[in-house]
Amino acid sequence: MTPFVTIQNLTKRYPPRNGKGEGILAVKNLSLTIERGEIFSLLGPNGAGKTTTINMMSGLLEPTSGEVIIGGYAITKNPLAVKKLIGVVPQEIALYPELSARANLEFFGKLQGLRGEELAKRCDEVLEFIGLRDRQRERIETFSGGMKRRVNIAVGLLHKPSLVFMDEPTVGVDPQSRRNILEAVKQLNQQGMTVLYTTHYMEEAQELSDRVGIMDHGELIACGKQIDLIQQTKVRDAIVLKFLPEQVAQAQSILRDLPFITDLECEGDLGEKLRILSDHGRQALPHIIRALDDHNLIPSAIQIVEPNLEMVFLQLTGRALRD
Ligand SMILES: Nc1ncnc2c1ncn2[C@@H]1O[C@H](COP(=O)(O)OP(=O)(O)OP(=O)(O)O)[C@@H](O)[C@H]1O
Ligand SMILES: [Mg+2]
């Protein structure tokens, strides 16, 4: 089946500000597909090129080269047909602060071609969906960060798009609003909406996505199902043991030659933790406990860290996602 979204060799070079030099190559030759009905996350640190990619996909920014095809329409050739299919929730909150939530929705709804009863009905529905129906007459400038984010999301949903782009929709919100937003994304997806979600939070990509594209410095450095990405890169399990700082050296020498252990690293502010890398963390654990016990060395905490997308990023780039 043809994918719902196909991105082919998409590239964006921003022109240099002073007309000199080569400018910034923000997206480099990016290709990927998104299937109808999936939640696809673009995960990457600040400046990776996520917003630039989304802006090219929504027709806001002209690609330097390459093409985006959504629902069979090429964005550069048939932008209006694409715009009917997509809803955009921009990273920067785009609302009129002095207008009420409802007035903002009515304004943006009209821009999207909604009128009369249909507009009123859709405003009611999206306000209900974001849980702000009882606050709809209040001005945006009196709202909390999380409430503004929710209205920002509602704007992108007004015309019932088949595909919604959500660009870091949880930045700057409290944990409860963040939870609400993540649940809303899942609910929209269950109702059949395809979602392209960008984030620099590994946990969000991990919780939401069917497939993940990892971006760094404008390039897609990995793409696929989470489990496949983790397996492909051969990221190992980690077992973290906490000791008194003066016990760590002894623990290290006891554990160094045990089976299943591939590497040992000290960590923690006082070097009080030992990170043990293993291809078979669960098999290694009993050996570790027994060996330590033989020397009367009891760790005060034990944590098994299963491989995750953060580790995939670390292995591919040598950096942590949020450095
Ligand atoms: N309008 C612009 N003009 C020039 N350079 C730009 C412009 N917008 C973005 N850039 C540059 O392009 C690169 C990618 O930026 P982009 O905003 O796409 O990244 P991002 O992944 O969305 O980052 P963040 O997580 O911080 O939102 C960065 O180096 C940025 O400085
Ligand atoms: Mg961005």
XYZ file of C-alpha atoms and ligand atoms in Angstrom:
355
model
C 0.000 0.000 0.000
C 1.204 3.517 -0.711
C 2.270 5.302 2.479
C 0.133 8.253 3.593
C 3.211 10.469 3.754
C 6.342 10.128 1.677
C 9.297 12.439 2.165
C 11.938 12.183 -0.513
C 15.413 13.648 -0.189
C 14.115 16.707 1.598
C 16.755 19.378 2.076
C 16.659 22.902 3.474
C 19.458 25.393 3.394
C 18.606 28.696 5.065
C 20.273 31.558 3.228
C 23.082 33.348 5.086
C 21.796 36.365 7.036
C 24.357 38.828 5.665
C 24.436 37.328 2.173
C 27.879 35.829 2.819
C 28.855 32.212 3.377
C 26.770 29.146 2.737
C 23.962 29.598 5.255
C 22.706 26.824 7.480
C 21.980 23.355 6.161
C 19.096 22.628 8.548
C 17.732 19.461 6.906
C 19.899 17.146 4.835
C 18.497 14.734 2.333
C 15.785 13.400 4.596
C 13.621 10.520 3.370
C 10.950 8.667 5.296
C 7.395 7.383 5.067
C 4.458 7.514 7.470
C 1.604 5.032 7.271
C -2.026 5.969 7.688
C -3.109 5.578 11.308
C 0.299 5.593 12.953
C 1.924 7.909 15.452
C 5.337 8.712 14.067
C 7.748 10.617 16.295
C 10.663 12.708 15.159
C 13.021 12.677 18.109
C 16.019 14.956 18.229
C 17.831 17.567 20.312
C 17.523 21.348 19.915
C 18.437 22.462 16.436
C 18.159 18.967 14.919
C 15.875 20.260 12.163
C 12.482 19.007 13.379
C 10.577 22.282 12.997
C 12.216 22.986 9.661
C 11.037 19.567 8.450
C 7.481 20.137 9.690
C 7.374 23.607 8.153
C 8.347 22.182 4.780
C 5.751 19.425 5.131
C 2.990 21.908 5.868
C 3.900 24.242 3.021
C 5.082 27.036 5.310
C 8.642 26.797 4.085
C 9.887 26.014 0.611
C 12.313 23.103 0.432
C 15.714 23.767 -1.142
C 15.244 20.396 -2.811
C 13.264 17.226 -2.382
C 9.557 16.579 -2.107
C 6.816 15.803 0.391
C 3.816 13.804 -0.791
C 0.774 13.604 1.489
C -2.339 11.656 0.538
C -1.036 11.473 -3.023
C -0.489 15.244 -3.372
C 2.926 16.872 -3.641
C 3.147 19.843 -1.292
C 5.050 21.983 -3.781
C 2.551 21.311 -6.601
C -0.750 21.021 -4.785
C -0.423 22.835 -1.461
C -4.154 23.517 -1.069
C -5.094 19.858 -1.369
C -2.443 18.995 1.235
C -3.606 21.749 3.590
C -7.102 20.241 3.700
C -5.638 16.987 4.963
C -3.312 18.356 7.618
C -3.621 20.171 10.913
C -0.632 21.983 12.348
C 0.133 22.564 16.010
C 3.133 24.889 15.920
C 5.965 24.821 18.452
C 5.534 28.515 19.240
C 2.077 29.260 20.615
C 0.211 31.127 17.875
C -2.822 32.698 19.559
C -4.111 36.225 20.043
C -3.545 36.908 23.765
C -6.187 39.619 24.073
C -8.923 37.444 22.528
C -10.827 34.718 24.350
C -10.165 31.034 23.669
C -13.416 30.826 21.725
C -12.708 33.961 19.674
C -9.293 32.557 18.743
C -10.871 29.305 17.608
C -13.517 31.148 15.596
C -10.871 33.293 13.939
C -8.627 30.385 12.973
C -11.633 28.237 12.037
C -12.703 30.880 9.515
C -9.196 30.923 8.076
C -9.588 27.190 7.582
C -12.839 27.732 5.704
C -15.338 26.863 8.436
C -18.501 28.964 8.749
C -21.774 29.288 10.646
C -23.166 26.284 12.453
C -20.356 24.013 11.398
C -17.799 26.415 12.861
C -19.762 26.715 16.123
C -20.093 22.937 16.391
C -16.406 22.319 15.773
C -15.438 24.992 18.324
C -17.675 23.265 20.892
C -16.171 19.885 20.071
C -12.525 20.896 20.275
C -13.123 22.930 23.459
C -14.732 19.856 24.983
C -11.825 17.725 23.804
C -9.194 19.932 25.452
C -11.322 20.292 28.596
C -11.667 24.086 28.411
C -15.315 24.527 27.492
C -16.104 26.274 30.771
C -13.187 28.707 30.308
C -13.840 29.482 26.629
C -14.896 33.103 27.184
C -11.723 34.014 29.088
C -8.821 35.779 27.419
C -5.793 33.735 26.415
C -3.464 36.112 28.293
C -5.089 35.003 31.554
C -4.407 31.307 30.834
C -1.607 29.155 32.250
C 1.102 27.792 29.923
C -0.589 24.394 29.823
C -3.986 25.877 28.961
C -2.483 27.945 26.135
C -0.830 24.795 24.800
C -4.175 23.030 24.813
C -5.882 25.834 22.881
C -2.937 25.822 20.456
C -3.636 22.127 19.881
C -7.360 22.740 19.457
C -6.686 25.189 16.612
C -4.866 22.455 14.708
C -7.824 20.096 15.079
C -10.669 22.412 14.055
C -11.103 21.204 10.488
C -10.821 17.511 11.444
C -7.548 16.827 9.661
C -6.584 13.257 8.738
C -3.006 14.014 9.734
C -1.843 16.301 12.496
C 1.667 17.695 13.008
C 2.427 18.381 16.639
C 5.685 20.219 17.138
C 6.906 19.777 20.735
C 3.424 20.314 22.174
C 4.449 19.692 25.795
C 7.296 22.173 26.121
C 6.877 24.447 29.131
C 3.856 22.741 30.679
C 3.377 21.224 34.122
C 3.369 17.416 34.506
C -0.414 17.186 34.690
C -0.991 19.166 31.488
C 1.718 17.107 29.855
C -0.116 13.936 30.806
C -3.376 15.398 29.432
C -1.688 16.267 26.157
C -0.144 12.816 25.740
C -3.495 11.179 26.466
C -5.169 13.519 23.955
C -2.664 12.473 21.279
C -3.440 8.808 21.922
C -7.170 9.480 21.838
C -6.935 11.315 18.515
C -4.947 8.427 17.121
C -7.524 5.921 18.347
C -10.142 7.944 16.499
C -8.139 7.326 13.329
C -5.920 10.385 13.066
C -2.371 9.956 11.833
C 0.073 11.890 14.006
C 3.524 13.269 13.340
C 4.891 14.208 16.740
C 8.186 15.943 17.379
C 9.940 15.984 20.694
C 13.300 15.998 22.399
C 11.887 13.924 25.254
C 12.800 10.297 24.773
C 10.027 9.226 27.166
C 7.325 10.854 25.026
C 8.533 9.255 21.804
C 8.783 5.958 23.635
C 5.273 6.142 25.074
C 3.475 7.366 21.979
C 5.099 6.113 18.856
C 4.693 3.218 16.565
C 7.844 4.236 14.734
C 10.495 6.808 15.530
C 12.845 8.824 13.356
C 15.887 10.075 15.214
C 17.269 13.353 13.881
C 20.550 15.033 14.611
C 22.206 17.963 12.831
C 19.597 17.885 10.068
C 20.000 14.207 9.330
C 17.806 11.224 9.979
C 20.310 8.996 11.730
C 17.914 6.140 12.511
C 14.321 5.274 11.678
C 12.064 2.370 12.513
C 10.148 0.589 15.224
C 11.564 1.261 18.661
C 12.394 -2.369 19.329
C 14.233 -2.679 16.012
C 16.252 0.491 16.605
C 17.272 -0.759 20.016
C 18.218 -4.199 18.700
C 20.011 -2.955 15.587
C 22.357 -0.782 17.540
C 23.136 -3.594 19.987
C 22.611 -1.348 22.963
C 23.200 -3.350 26.104
C 21.293 -3.645 29.331
C 22.703 -1.639 32.181
C 22.635 -2.580 35.837
C 23.389 0.270 38.185
C 24.528 -0.577 41.713
C 24.898 1.989 44.463
C 27.520 1.601 47.196
C 29.320 3.669 49.761
C 31.953 5.574 47.746
C 34.817 3.711 49.429
C 33.346 0.325 48.391
C 33.213 0.986 44.680
C 36.796 0.054 43.795
C 36.461 -3.279 45.577
C 33.140 -4.010 43.877
C 34.710 -3.213 40.558
C 37.542 -5.673 41.038
C 35.146 -8.419 42.191
C 32.802 -7.983 39.252
C 35.295 -7.374 36.466
C 35.705 -10.974 35.378
C 32.203 -12.311 35.906
C 30.342 -13.881 32.990
C 27.863 -11.782 30.951
C 29.563 -8.510 31.910
C 30.968 -6.458 29.057
C 31.869 -3.216 30.750
C 31.988 -1.436 34.092
C 31.841 2.302 34.645
C 31.772 4.447 37.771
C 29.168 7.185 37.944
C 27.312 9.425 40.376
C 28.518 12.665 41.940
C 30.764 10.839 44.393
C 31.586 7.947 42.086
C 29.344 5.897 44.347
C 27.588 4.016 41.573
C 28.789 1.263 39.340
C 27.185 0.915 35.916
C 27.514 -2.604 34.584
C 26.858 -3.157 30.900
C 25.743 -6.576 29.812
C 24.226 -8.256 26.775
C 22.154 -10.352 29.164
C 21.369 -8.176 32.162
C 18.888 -10.505 33.762
C 21.204 -13.514 33.573
C 24.094 -11.461 34.912
C 22.245 -10.196 37.961
C 22.317 -13.385 40.130
C 26.061 -13.799 39.437
C 26.636 -10.211 40.475
C 24.673 -10.482 43.711
C 26.328 -13.783 44.658
C 29.852 -12.538 43.982
C 29.286 -9.384 46.015
C 27.653 -11.346 48.809
C 30.713 -13.642 49.010
C 32.679 -10.505 49.921
C 29.984 -9.113 52.226
C 29.431 -6.228 49.893
C 25.770 -5.279 49.736
C 24.685 -2.518 47.347
C 22.227 -0.008 48.819
C 20.276 0.191 45.547
C 20.015 -1.878 42.382
C 18.484 -0.638 39.166
C 18.161 -2.463 35.859
C 17.987 -0.010 32.980
C 16.621 -1.596 29.844
C 17.915 -0.231 26.554
C 15.920 2.788 25.416
C 15.940 5.401 22.685
C 18.185 7.660 24.743
C 20.852 4.951 24.658
C 20.355 4.503 20.920
C 20.975 8.219 20.450
C 24.004 8.091 22.721
C 25.484 5.195 20.802
C 24.902 6.821 17.413
C 26.141 10.300 18.288
C 28.298 9.961 21.389
C 26.103 12.589 23.048
C 23.067 12.545 25.331
C 19.806 13.794 23.819
C 19.588 16.768 26.127
C 23.232 17.892 26.202
N 14.548 30.995 9.886
C 15.764 30.489 10.059
N 16.847 31.076 9.496
C 18.085 30.564 9.640
N 18.366 29.448 10.334
C 17.347 28.818 10.919
C 15.992 29.297 10.823
N 15.185 28.451 11.516
C 15.984 27.489 12.008
N 17.279 27.699 11.671
C 18.425 26.842 11.999
O 18.190 25.551 11.454
C 18.591 24.528 12.352
C 17.414 23.636 12.653
O 16.451 24.370 13.392
P 15.016 23.802 13.756
O 14.259 24.894 14.387
O 14.428 23.142 12.564
O 15.394 22.682 14.829
P 14.472 21.891 15.873
O 14.867 20.467 15.782
O 13.052 22.234 15.649
O 14.968 22.475 17.273
P 14.153 22.751 18.638
O 14.042 21.431 19.333
O 15.036 23.698 19.378
O 12.827 23.337 18.280
C 19.178 25.247 13.556
O 20.568 25.297 13.382
C 18.556 26.619 13.489
O 19.415 27.579 14.068
Mg 11.633 23.015 16.796
